[in-house]
mmCIF file with all atom_site columns, C-alpha atoms in Angstrom:
data_model
loop_
_atom_site.group_PDB
_atom_site.id
_atom_site.type_symbol
_atom_site.label_atom_id
_atom_site.label_alt_id
_atom_site.label_comp_id
_atom_site.label_asym_id
_atom_site.label_entity_id
_atom_site.label_seq_id
_atom_site.pdbx_PDB_ins_code
_atom_site.Cartn_x
_atom_site.Cartn_y
_atom_site.Cartn_z
_atom_site.occupancy
_atom_site.B_iso_or_equiv
_atom_site.pdbx_formal_charge
_atom_site.auth_seq_id
_atom_site.auth_comp_id
_atom_site.auth_asym_id
_atom_site.auth_atom_id
_atom_site.pdbx_PDB_model_num
ATOM 1   C CA . ASN R 1 1   ? 108.138 100.310 110.140 1.00 0.00 ? 13  ASN R CA 1
ATOM 2   C CA . ALA R 1 2   ? 110.282 98.436  108.298 1.00 0.00 ? 14  ALA R CA 1
ATOM 3   C CA . GLY R 1 3   ? 113.604 99.242  111.039 1.00 0.00 ? 15  GLY R CA 1
ATOM 4   C CA . VAL R 1 4   ? 116.700 97.710  109.037 1.00 0.00 ? 16  VAL R CA 1
ATOM 5   C CA . THR R 1 5   ? 116.447 95.999  105.298 1.00 0.00 ? 17  THR R CA 1
ATOM 6   C CA . GLN R 1 6   ? 119.412 95.005  103.120 1.00 0.00 ? 18  GLN R CA 1
ATOM 7   C CA . THR R 1 7   ? 119.574 94.083  99.503  1.00 0.00 ? 19  THR R CA 1
ATOM 8   C CA . PRO R 1 8   ? 119.817 91.167  97.645  1.00 0.00 ? 20  PRO R CA 1
ATOM 9   C CA . LYS R 1 9   ? 119.512 88.655  100.469 1.00 0.00 ? 21  LYS R CA 1
ATOM 10  C CA . PHE R 1 10  ? 122.286 86.370  98.484  1.00 0.00 ? 22  PHE R CA 1
ATOM 11  C CA . GLN R 1 11  ? 124.749 87.189  95.466  1.00 0.00 ? 23  GLN R CA 1
ATOM 12  C CA . VAL R 1 12  ? 127.910 85.408  93.419  1.00 0.00 ? 24  VAL R CA 1
ATOM 13  C CA . LEU R 1 13  ? 129.854 87.265  91.819  1.00 0.00 ? 25  LEU R CA 1
ATOM 14  C CA . LYS R 1 14  ? 133.448 87.039  89.699  1.00 0.00 ? 26  LYS R CA 1
ATOM 15  C CA . THR R 1 15  ? 136.457 87.528  90.618  1.00 0.00 ? 27  THR R CA 1
ATOM 16  C CA . GLY R 1 16  ? 136.976 91.474  89.768  1.00 0.00 ? 28  GLY R CA 1
ATOM 17  C CA . GLN R 1 17  ? 133.838 92.104  89.613  1.00 0.00 ? 29  GLN R CA 1
ATOM 18  C CA . SER R 1 18  ? 132.085 95.199  91.844  1.00 0.00 ? 30  SER R CA 1
ATOM 19  C CA . MET R 1 19  ? 128.806 96.113  93.212  1.00 0.00 ? 31  MET R CA 1
ATOM 20  C CA . THR R 1 20  ? 126.660 97.333  96.085  1.00 0.00 ? 32  THR R CA 1
ATOM 21  C CA . LEU R 1 21  ? 125.406 96.086  98.883  1.00 0.00 ? 33  LEU R CA 1
ATOM 22  C CA . GLN R 1 22  ? 122.025 98.146  99.462  1.00 0.00 ? 34  GLN R CA 1
ATOM 23  C CA . CYS R 1 23  ? 121.000 99.481  103.209 1.00 0.00 ? 35  CYS R CA 1
ATOM 24  C CA . ALA R 1 24  ? 118.309 101.588 105.010 1.00 0.00 ? 36  ALA R CA 1
ATOM 25  C CA . GLN R 1 25  ? 116.717 101.947 107.498 1.00 0.00 ? 37  GLN R CA 1
ATOM 26  C CA . ASP R 1 26  ? 113.241 103.675 108.440 1.00 0.00 ? 38  ASP R CA 1
ATOM 27  C CA . MET R 1 27  ? 113.597 104.944 112.190 1.00 0.00 ? 39  MET R CA 1
ATOM 28  C CA . ASN R 1 28  ? 115.944 108.301 111.043 1.00 0.00 ? 40  ASN R CA 1
ATOM 29  C CA . HIS R 1 29  ? 119.083 106.760 112.878 1.00 0.00 ? 41  HIS R CA 1
ATOM 30  C CA . GLU R 1 30  ? 122.051 108.358 112.913 1.00 0.00 ? 42  GLU R CA 1
ATOM 31  C CA . TYR R 1 31  ? 123.875 106.052 112.740 1.00 0.00 ? 43  TYR R CA 1
ATOM 32  C CA . MET R 1 32  ? 124.711 103.127 110.798 1.00 0.00 ? 44  MET R CA 1
ATOM 33  C CA . SER R 1 33  ? 127.449 100.301 110.332 1.00 0.00 ? 45  SER R CA 1
ATOM 34  C CA . TRP R 1 34  ? 128.308 97.518  107.924 1.00 0.00 ? 46  TRP R CA 1
ATOM 35  C CA . TYR R 1 35  ? 129.811 94.707  109.430 1.00 0.00 ? 47  TYR R CA 1
ATOM 36  C CA . ARG R 1 36  ? 131.249 91.386  107.530 1.00 0.00 ? 48  ARG R CA 1
ATOM 37  C CA . GLN R 1 37  ? 130.601 88.711  109.692 1.00 0.00 ? 49  GLN R CA 1
ATOM 38  C CA . ASP R 1 38  ? 132.917 85.062  109.629 1.00 0.00 ? 50  ASP R CA 1
ATOM 39  C CA . PRO R 1 39  ? 133.032 81.608  109.862 1.00 0.00 ? 51  PRO R CA 1
ATOM 40  C CA . GLY R 1 40  ? 134.070 80.967  113.851 1.00 0.00 ? 52  GLY R CA 1
ATOM 41  C CA . MET R 1 41  ? 134.919 85.112  113.953 1.00 0.00 ? 53  MET R CA 1
ATOM 42  C CA . GLY R 1 42  ? 133.058 87.904  115.061 1.00 0.00 ? 54  GLY R CA 1
ATOM 43  C CA . LEU R 1 43  ? 131.604 90.190  114.085 1.00 0.00 ? 55  LEU R CA 1
ATOM 44  C CA . ARG R 1 44  ? 134.480 92.640  112.537 1.00 0.00 ? 56  ARG R CA 1
ATOM 45  C CA . LEU R 1 45  ? 133.698 96.306  111.164 1.00 0.00 ? 57  LEU R CA 1
ATOM 46  C CA . ILE R 1 46  ? 133.915 97.693  107.707 1.00 0.00 ? 58  ILE R CA 1
ATOM 47  C CA . HIS R 1 47  ? 133.106 101.351 107.565 1.00 0.00 ? 59  HIS R CA 1
ATOM 48  C CA . TYR R 1 48  ? 130.661 104.209 109.451 1.00 0.00 ? 60  TYR R CA 1
ATOM 49  C CA . SER R 1 49  ? 128.730 106.807 109.298 1.00 0.00 ? 61  SER R CA 1
ATOM 50  C CA . VAL R 1 50  ? 127.585 109.396 112.276 1.00 0.00 ? 62  VAL R CA 1
ATOM 51  C CA . GLY R 1 51  ? 125.276 111.199 109.432 1.00 0.00 ? 63  GLY R CA 1
ATOM 52  C CA . ALA R 1 52  ? 124.744 112.362 106.684 1.00 0.00 ? 64  ALA R CA 1
ATOM 53  C CA . GLY R 1 53  ? 127.981 113.287 104.759 1.00 0.00 ? 65  GLY R CA 1
ATOM 54  C CA . ILE R 1 54  ? 130.079 112.023 107.565 1.00 0.00 ? 66  ILE R CA 1
ATOM 55  C CA . THR R 1 55  ? 132.072 108.886 107.513 1.00 0.00 ? 67  THR R CA 1
ATOM 56  C CA . ASP R 1 56  ? 134.262 106.797 108.901 1.00 0.00 ? 68  ASP R CA 1
ATOM 57  C CA . GLN R 1 57  ? 137.109 103.752 108.477 1.00 0.00 ? 69  GLN R CA 1
ATOM 58  C CA . GLY R 1 58  ? 136.091 100.817 110.225 1.00 0.00 ? 70  GLY R CA 1
ATOM 59  C CA . GLU R 1 59  ? 138.529 97.414  111.650 1.00 0.00 ? 71  GLU R CA 1
ATOM 60  C CA . VAL R 1 60  ? 138.998 96.493  108.144 1.00 0.00 ? 72  VAL R CA 1
ATOM 61  C CA . PRO R 1 61  ? 137.803 99.272  105.610 1.00 0.00 ? 73  PRO R CA 1
ATOM 62  C CA . ASN R 1 62  ? 140.303 98.087  102.414 1.00 0.00 ? 74  ASN R CA 1
ATOM 63  C CA . GLY R 1 63  ? 138.110 96.716  99.066  1.00 0.00 ? 75  GLY R CA 1
ATOM 64  C CA . TYR R 1 64  ? 134.900 99.201  100.627 1.00 0.00 ? 76  TYR R CA 1
ATOM 65  C CA . ASN R 1 65  ? 133.751 102.128 99.435  1.00 0.00 ? 77  ASN R CA 1
ATOM 66  C CA . VAL R 1 66  ? 130.810 103.442 101.413 1.00 0.00 ? 78  VAL R CA 1
ATOM 67  C CA . SER R 1 67  ? 129.329 107.142 100.937 1.00 0.00 ? 79  SER R CA 1
ATOM 68  C CA . ARG R 1 68  ? 125.957 108.848 103.275 1.00 0.00 ? 80  ARG R CA 1
ATOM 69  C CA . SER R 1 69  ? 123.801 111.566 101.502 1.00 0.00 ? 81  SER R CA 1
ATOM 70  C CA . THR R 1 70  ? 120.870 110.551 103.513 1.00 0.00 ? 82  THR R CA 1
ATOM 71  C CA . THR R 1 71  ? 119.974 109.387 106.479 1.00 0.00 ? 83  THR R CA 1
ATOM 72  C CA . GLU R 1 72  ? 117.857 106.733 105.586 1.00 0.00 ? 84  GLU R CA 1
ATOM 73  C CA . ASP R 1 73  ? 121.221 104.826 102.736 1.00 0.00 ? 85  ASP R CA 1
ATOM 74  C CA . PHE R 1 74  ? 124.083 103.832 103.618 1.00 0.00 ? 86  PHE R CA 1
ATOM 75  C CA . PRO R 1 75  ? 125.206 101.542 100.817 1.00 0.00 ? 87  PRO R CA 1
ATOM 76  C CA . LEU R 1 76  ? 128.403 98.953  100.355 1.00 0.00 ? 88  LEU R CA 1
ATOM 77  C CA . ARG R 1 77  ? 130.507 99.207  97.452  1.00 0.00 ? 89  ARG R CA 1
ATOM 78  C CA . LEU R 1 78  ? 133.071 96.924  96.097  1.00 0.00 ? 90  LEU R CA 1
ATOM 79  C CA . LEU R 1 79  ? 135.724 98.538  94.130  1.00 0.00 ? 91  LEU R CA 1
ATOM 80  C CA . SER R 1 80  ? 136.693 94.625  92.726  1.00 0.00 ? 92  SER R CA 1
ATOM 81  C CA . ALA R 1 81  ? 135.978 91.048  94.412  1.00 0.00 ? 93  ALA R CA 1
ATOM 82  C CA . ALA R 1 82  ? 138.051 89.005  95.869  1.00 0.00 ? 94  ALA R CA 1
ATOM 83  C CA . PRO R 1 83  ? 137.146 85.542  97.579  1.00 0.00 ? 95  PRO R CA 1
ATOM 84  C CA . SER R 1 84  ? 139.055 87.218  100.514 1.00 0.00 ? 96  SER R CA 1
ATOM 85  C CA . GLN R 1 85  ? 135.327 88.522  100.655 1.00 0.00 ? 97  GLN R CA 1
ATOM 86  C CA . THR R 1 86  ? 132.969 85.573  100.438 1.00 0.00 ? 98  THR R CA 1
ATOM 87  C CA . SER R 1 87  ? 131.291 85.933  104.013 1.00 0.00 ? 99  SER R CA 1
ATOM 88  C CA . VAL R 1 88  ? 127.900 87.225  105.764 1.00 0.00 ? 100 VAL R CA 1
ATOM 89  C CA . TYR R 1 89  ? 127.630 90.907  105.182 1.00 0.00 ? 101 TYR R CA 1
ATOM 90  C CA . PHE R 1 90  ? 125.093 92.954  108.321 1.00 0.00 ? 102 PHE R CA 1
ATOM 91  C CA . CYS R 1 91  ? 124.254 96.424  108.444 1.00 0.00 ? 103 CYS R CA 1
ATOM 92  C CA . ALA R 1 92  ? 123.659 98.346  111.137 1.00 0.00 ? 104 ALA R CA 1
ATOM 93  C CA . SER R 1 93  ? 122.052 101.483 112.585 1.00 0.00 ? 105 SER R CA 1
ATOM 94  C CA . SER R 1 94  ? 121.237 102.908 115.549 1.00 0.00 ? 106 SER R CA 1
ATOM 95  C CA . SER R 1 95  ? 119.826 106.692 117.236 1.00 0.00 ? 107 SER R CA 1
ATOM 96  C CA . SER R 1 96  ? 122.669 106.662 118.688 1.00 0.00 ? 108 SER R CA 1
ATOM 97  C CA . GLY R 1 97  ? 125.855 104.943 120.450 1.00 0.00 ? 109 GLY R CA 1
ATOM 98  C CA . PRO R 1 98  ? 126.135 100.763 119.923 1.00 0.00 ? 110 PRO R CA 1
ATOM 99  C CA . PRO R 1 99  ? 124.425 99.553  116.701 1.00 0.00 ? 111 PRO R CA 1
ATOM 100 C CA . GLU R 1 100 ? 121.165 98.427  117.791 1.00 0.00 ? 112 GLU R CA 1
ATOM 101 C CA . TYR R 1 101 ? 119.082 97.249  114.653 1.00 0.00 ? 113 TYR R CA 1
ATOM 102 C CA . PHE R 1 102 ? 120.193 95.161  112.533 1.00 0.00 ? 114 PHE R CA 1
ATOM 103 C CA . GLY R 1 103 ? 119.304 93.758  109.595 1.00 0.00 ? 115 GLY R CA 1
ATOM 104 C CA . PRO R 1 104 ? 118.780 89.924  108.286 1.00 0.00 ? 116 PRO R CA 1
ATOM 105 C CA . GLY R 1 105 ? 121.799 90.241  106.478 1.00 0.00 ? 117 GLY R CA 1
ATOM 106 C CA . THR R 1 106 ? 123.900 89.773  102.298 1.00 0.00 ? 118 THR R CA 1
ATOM 107 C CA . ARG R 1 107 ? 125.629 86.111  102.351 1.00 0.00 ? 119 ARG R CA 1
ATOM 108 C CA . LEU R 1 108 ? 127.853 87.238  99.337  1.00 0.00 ? 120 LEU R CA 1
ATOM 109 C CA . THR R 1 109 ? 130.156 84.619  97.627  1.00 0.00 ? 121 THR R CA 1
ATOM 110 C CA . VAL R 1 110 ? 132.718 85.561  95.752  1.00 0.00 ? 122 VAL R CA 1
ATOM 111 C CA . THR R 1 111 ? 134.525 82.987  92.505  1.00 0.00 ? 123 THR R CA 1
ATOM 112 C CA . GLY M 2 1   ? 145.629 94.178  121.796 1.00 0.00 ? 19  GLY M CA 1
ATOM 113 C CA . GLU M 2 2   ? 141.859 93.857  120.748 1.00 0.00 ? 20  GLU M CA 1
ATOM 114 C CA . ASP M 2 3   ? 140.897 90.663  121.501 1.00 0.00 ? 21  ASP M CA 1
ATOM 115 C CA . VAL M 2 4   ? 137.725 89.390  122.697 1.00 0.00 ? 22  VAL M CA 1
ATOM 116 C CA . GLU M 2 5   ? 137.051 85.034  123.718 1.00 0.00 ? 23  GLU M CA 1
ATOM 117 C CA . GLN M 2 6   ? 134.015 83.076  124.144 1.00 0.00 ? 24  GLN M CA 1
ATOM 118 C CA . SER M 2 7   ? 134.031 79.501  124.399 1.00 0.00 ? 25  SER M CA 1
ATOM 119 C CA . LEU M 2 8   ? 132.108 78.369  121.440 1.00 0.00 ? 26  LEU M CA 1
ATOM 120 C CA . PHE M 2 9   ? 129.376 75.619  123.163 1.00 0.00 ? 27  PHE M CA 1
ATOM 121 C CA . LEU M 2 10  ? 126.840 75.669  125.682 1.00 0.00 ? 28  LEU M CA 1
ATOM 122 C CA . SER M 2 11  ? 124.480 73.003  126.381 1.00 0.00 ? 29  SER M CA 1
ATOM 123 C CA . VAL M 2 12  ? 121.866 73.582  128.976 1.00 0.00 ? 30  VAL M CA 1
ATOM 124 C CA . ARG M 2 13  ? 118.122 71.845  130.579 1.00 0.00 ? 31  ARG M CA 1
ATOM 125 C CA . GLU M 2 14  ? 115.553 73.702  129.833 1.00 0.00 ? 32  GLU M CA 1
ATOM 126 C CA . GLY M 2 15  ? 114.321 75.446  133.312 1.00 0.00 ? 33  GLY M CA 1
ATOM 127 C CA . ASP M 2 16  ? 118.108 75.993  134.249 1.00 0.00 ? 34  ASP M CA 1
ATOM 128 C CA . SER M 2 17  ? 120.579 79.050  134.584 1.00 0.00 ? 35  SER M CA 1
ATOM 129 C CA . SER M 2 18  ? 122.504 79.450  131.898 1.00 0.00 ? 36  SER M CA 1
ATOM 130 C CA . VAL M 2 19  ? 126.424 80.970  132.071 1.00 0.00 ? 37  VAL M CA 1
ATOM 131 C CA . ILE M 2 20  ? 127.682 82.798  129.261 1.00 0.00 ? 38  ILE M CA 1
ATOM 132 C CA . ASN M 2 21  ? 131.342 83.751  129.267 1.00 0.00 ? 39  ASN M CA 1
ATOM 133 C CA . CYS M 2 22  ? 133.497 86.666  128.192 1.00 0.00 ? 40  CYS M CA 1
ATOM 134 C CA . THR M 2 23  ? 137.507 87.564  128.541 1.00 0.00 ? 41  THR M CA 1
ATOM 135 C CA . TYR M 2 24  ? 138.594 90.992  126.757 1.00 0.00 ? 42  TYR M CA 1
ATOM 136 C CA . THR M 2 25  ? 141.830 92.519  127.019 1.00 0.00 ? 43  THR M CA 1
ATOM 137 C CA . ASP M 2 26  ? 141.269 95.996  126.427 1.00 0.00 ? 44  ASP M CA 1
ATOM 138 C CA . SER M 2 27  ? 140.520 97.562  130.066 1.00 0.00 ? 45  SER M CA 1
ATOM 139 C CA . SER M 2 28  ? 139.768 101.153 128.439 1.00 0.00 ? 46  SER M CA 1
ATOM 140 C CA . SER M 2 29  ? 135.833 100.014 126.483 1.00 0.00 ? 47  SER M CA 1
ATOM 141 C CA . THR M 2 30  ? 133.499 102.459 129.428 1.00 0.00 ? 48  THR M CA 1
ATOM 142 C CA . TYR M 2 31  ? 130.863 99.706  127.837 1.00 0.00 ? 49  TYR M CA 1
ATOM 143 C CA . LEU M 2 32  ? 130.458 96.131  127.233 1.00 0.00 ? 50  LEU M CA 1
ATOM 144 C CA . TYR M 2 33  ? 127.618 94.725  125.122 1.00 0.00 ? 51  TYR M CA 1
ATOM 145 C CA . TRP M 2 34  ? 125.589 91.536  124.628 1.00 0.00 ? 52  TRP M CA 1
ATOM 146 C CA . TYR M 2 35  ? 123.635 90.501  122.005 1.00 0.00 ? 53  TYR M CA 1
ATOM 147 C CA . LYS M 2 36  ? 121.083 87.826  120.829 1.00 0.00 ? 54  LYS M CA 1
ATOM 148 C CA . GLN M 2 37  ? 121.497 85.849  117.061 1.00 0.00 ? 55  GLN M CA 1
ATOM 149 C CA . GLU M 2 38  ? 118.829 83.786  115.840 1.00 0.00 ? 56  GLU M CA 1
ATOM 150 C CA . PRO M 2 39  ? 119.389 81.357  112.442 1.00 0.00 ? 57  PRO M CA 1
ATOM 151 C CA . GLY M 2 40  ? 119.308 83.729  109.650 1.00 0.00 ? 58  GLY M CA 1
ATOM 152 C CA . ALA M 2 41  ? 119.147 86.534  111.431 1.00 0.00 ? 59  ALA M CA 1
ATOM 153 C CA . GLY M 2 42  ? 120.945 89.545  111.966 1.00 0.00 ? 60  GLY M CA 1
ATOM 154 C CA . LEU M 2 43  ? 122.232 90.464  115.779 1.00 0.00 ? 61  LEU M CA 1
ATOM 155 C CA . GLN M 2 44  ? 119.669 92.078  118.236 1.00 0.00 ? 62  GLN M CA 1
ATOM 156 C CA . LEU M 2 45  ? 121.680 94.478  121.075 1.00 0.00 ? 63  LEU M CA 1
ATOM 157 C CA . LEU M 2 46  ? 120.765 92.435  124.685 1.00 0.00 ? 64  LEU M CA 1
ATOM 158 C CA . THR M 2 47  ? 121.929 94.219  127.294 1.00 0.00 ? 65  THR M CA 1
ATOM 159 C CA . TYR M 2 48  ? 124.927 96.016  127.773 1.00 0.00 ? 66  TYR M CA 1
ATOM 160 C CA . ILE M 2 49  ? 126.959 97.256  130.956 1.00 0.00 ? 67  ILE M CA 1
ATOM 161 C CA . PHE M 2 50  ? 128.706 100.252 131.669 1.00 0.00 ? 68  PHE M CA 1
ATOM 162 C CA . SER M 2 51  ? 132.563 100.378 132.440 1.00 0.00 ? 69  SER M CA 1
ATOM 163 C CA . ASN M 2 52  ? 132.315 101.236 137.069 1.00 0.00 ? 70  ASN M CA 1
ATOM 164 C CA . MET M 2 53  ? 129.668 98.653  137.480 1.00 0.00 ? 71  MET M CA 1
ATOM 165 C CA . ASP M 2 54  ? 130.365 94.945  138.747 1.00 0.00 ? 72  ASP M CA 1
ATOM 166 C CA . MET M 2 55  ? 126.466 93.618  137.702 1.00 0.00 ? 73  MET M CA 1
ATOM 167 C CA . LYS M 2 56  ? 123.316 94.963  135.820 1.00 0.00 ? 74  LYS M CA 1
ATOM 168 C CA . GLN M 2 57  ? 119.755 92.742  136.251 1.00 0.00 ? 75  GLN M CA 1
ATOM 169 C CA . ASP M 2 58  ? 118.205 93.527  133.712 1.00 0.00 ? 76  ASP M CA 1
ATOM 170 C CA . GLN M 2 59  ? 114.798 90.712  134.243 1.00 0.00 ? 77  GLN M CA 1
ATOM 171 C CA . ARG M 2 60  ? 116.494 87.431  132.674 1.00 0.00 ? 78  ARG M CA 1
ATOM 172 C CA . LEU M 2 61  ? 119.001 88.021  131.908 1.00 0.00 ? 79  LEU M CA 1
ATOM 173 C CA . THR M 2 62  ? 122.247 88.989  135.143 1.00 0.00 ? 80  THR M CA 1
ATOM 174 C CA . VAL M 2 63  ? 125.630 91.322  133.288 1.00 0.00 ? 81  VAL M CA 1
ATOM 175 C CA . LEU M 2 64  ? 128.440 90.404  135.959 1.00 0.00 ? 82  LEU M CA 1
ATOM 176 C CA . LEU M 2 65  ? 132.080 92.286  134.867 1.00 0.00 ? 83  LEU M CA 1
ATOM 177 C CA . ASN M 2 66  ? 134.907 91.686  137.172 1.00 0.00 ? 84  ASN M CA 1
ATOM 178 C CA . LYS M 2 67  ? 137.376 94.016  135.705 1.00 0.00 ? 85  LYS M CA 1
ATOM 179 C CA . LYS M 2 68  ? 140.585 93.254  137.541 1.00 0.00 ? 86  LYS M CA 1
ATOM 180 C CA . ASP M 2 69  ? 140.213 89.459  135.332 1.00 0.00 ? 87  ASP M CA 1
ATOM 181 C CA . LYS M 2 70  ? 138.845 91.641  132.121 1.00 0.00 ? 88  LYS M CA 1
ATOM 182 C CA . HIS M 2 71  ? 135.768 88.592  132.949 1.00 0.00 ? 89  HIS M CA 1
ATOM 183 C CA . LEU M 2 72  ? 132.422 89.371  131.637 1.00 0.00 ? 90  LEU M CA 1
ATOM 184 C CA . SER M 2 73  ? 129.028 87.330  132.008 1.00 0.00 ? 91  SER M CA 1
ATOM 185 C CA . LEU M 2 74  ? 124.909 87.428  130.906 1.00 0.00 ? 92  LEU M CA 1
ATOM 186 C CA . ARG M 2 75  ? 123.103 84.353  133.447 1.00 0.00 ? 93  ARG M CA 1
ATOM 187 C CA . ILE M 2 76  ? 120.069 83.688  131.581 1.00 0.00 ? 94  ILE M CA 1
ATOM 188 C CA . ALA M 2 77  ? 117.503 82.317  134.802 1.00 0.00 ? 95  ALA M CA 1
ATOM 189 C CA . ASP M 2 78  ? 115.239 79.865  134.391 1.00 0.00 ? 96  ASP M CA 1
ATOM 190 C CA . THR M 2 79  ? 116.709 79.404  129.961 1.00 0.00 ? 97  THR M CA 1
ATOM 191 C CA . GLN M 2 80  ? 113.852 78.500  127.474 1.00 0.00 ? 98  GLN M CA 1
ATOM 192 C CA . THR M 2 81  ? 113.620 77.030  124.221 1.00 0.00 ? 99  THR M CA 1
ATOM 193 C CA . GLY M 2 82  ? 113.137 80.718  123.012 1.00 0.00 ? 100 GLY M CA 1
ATOM 194 C CA . ASP M 2 83  ? 117.562 81.520  124.394 1.00 0.00 ? 101 ASP M CA 1
ATOM 195 C CA . SER M 2 84  ? 118.813 79.307  121.477 1.00 0.00 ? 102 SER M CA 1
ATOM 196 C CA . ALA M 2 85  ? 120.554 81.138  120.157 1.00 0.00 ? 103 ALA M CA 1
ATOM 197 C CA . ILE M 2 86  ? 124.263 82.754  119.030 1.00 0.00 ? 104 ILE M CA 1
ATOM 198 C CA . TYR M 2 87  ? 124.905 85.154  121.773 1.00 0.00 ? 105 TYR M CA 1
ATOM 199 C CA . PHE M 2 88  ? 128.015 87.539  121.508 1.00 0.00 ? 106 PHE M CA 1
ATOM 200 C CA . CYS M 2 89  ? 130.380 90.505  123.988 1.00 0.00 ? 107 CYS M CA 1
ATOM 201 C CA . ALA M 2 90  ? 131.266 93.013  122.240 1.00 0.00 ? 108 ALA M CA 1
ATOM 202 C CA . GLU M 2 91  ? 134.029 95.686  123.604 1.00 0.00 ? 109 GLU M CA 1
ATOM 203 C CA . THR M 2 92  ? 134.474 98.997  122.887 1.00 0.00 ? 110 THR M CA 1
ATOM 204 C CA . PRO M 2 93  ? 137.668 100.071 122.853 1.00 0.00 ? 111 PRO M CA 1
ATOM 205 C CA . GLY M 2 94  ? 137.917 102.564 119.948 1.00 0.00 ? 112 GLY M CA 1
ATOM 206 C CA . GLY M 2 95  ? 134.156 104.171 121.455 1.00 0.00 ? 113 GLY M CA 1
ATOM 207 C CA . TYR M 2 96  ? 130.959 103.213 120.887 1.00 0.00 ? 114 TYR M CA 1
ATOM 208 C CA . ASN M 2 97  ? 130.998 103.002 117.341 1.00 0.00 ? 115 ASN M CA 1
ATOM 209 C CA . LYS M 2 98  ? 133.991 100.396 117.086 1.00 0.00 ? 116 LYS M CA 1
ATOM 210 C CA . LEU M 2 99  ? 132.784 97.772  118.679 1.00 0.00 ? 117 LEU M CA 1
ATOM 211 C CA . ILE M 2 100 ? 135.513 94.420  119.154 1.00 0.00 ? 118 ILE M CA 1
ATOM 212 C CA . PHE M 2 101 ? 133.958 91.204  118.953 1.00 0.00 ? 119 PHE M CA 1
ATOM 213 C CA . GLY M 2 102 ? 134.060 87.815  119.797 1.00 0.00 ? 120 GLY M CA 1
ATOM 214 C CA . ALA M 2 103 ? 133.604 85.040  117.943 1.00 0.00 ? 121 ALA M CA 1
ATOM 215 C CA . GLY M 2 104 ? 130.622 83.865  119.701 1.00 0.00 ? 122 GLY M CA 1
ATOM 216 C CA . THR M 2 105 ? 128.374 81.367  122.437 1.00 0.00 ? 123 THR M CA 1
ATOM 217 C CA . ARG M 2 106 ? 126.281 79.096  120.406 1.00 0.00 ? 124 ARG M CA 1
ATOM 218 C CA . LEU M 2 107 ? 123.439 78.453  123.134 1.00 0.00 ? 125 LEU M CA 1
ATOM 219 C CA . ALA M 2 108 ? 121.908 75.373  122.897 1.00 0.00 ? 126 ALA M CA 1
ATOM 220 C CA . VAL M 2 109 ? 118.215 74.427  125.065 1.00 0.00 ? 127 VAL M CA 1
ATOM 221 C CA . HIS M 2 110 ? 117.101 70.636  125.320 1.00 0.00 ? 128 HIS M CA 1
ATOM 222 C CA . PRO M 2 111 ? 114.283 69.126  127.705 1.00 0.00 ? 129 PRO M CA 1
#
């Protein structure tokens, strides 16, 4: 039982590049979400999903896309990276209710 | 508006009690949560309190809620070095899928 896994751990992008942050969980959780954490701030919700095929926007969705084709996976796509997207990204899951298990995070730098 | 405020830093001696405070703004939050983040790791859900409760105790953790003042606190009894971490409170004005986090309180435990 690996919990919530995220890849990569670190990534450097140039402005305008696109990439996908991967997130997977093996707990059969319906609820998954993506947050970003910036220095001196709390986590902010980007997108979330309440089950396969269902996604919705959070507080800061602009510049990000998600899809949920399976219960296990919830990838986050950056369409055209900008320096403002430099952050630490966390994926989380729960069987219901608030995020319970968080992944170890992806540290993204956009130059 | 939605805003959660916490003091940034707290230092306590090992064995003493720690009290971490949080104020929130949205009285419609049904649940209020406390998360712990250890260095280099994702958040873990510590405990929560339902908005119609004043107090909740869970082993060494006590959560107090003052709805009139919109004030939430987390007390850790017999604080240990393993409790050193950043503690985040979160409110749920948009339902438990959409948490609003504070910036976090860094707890340092010294001998």
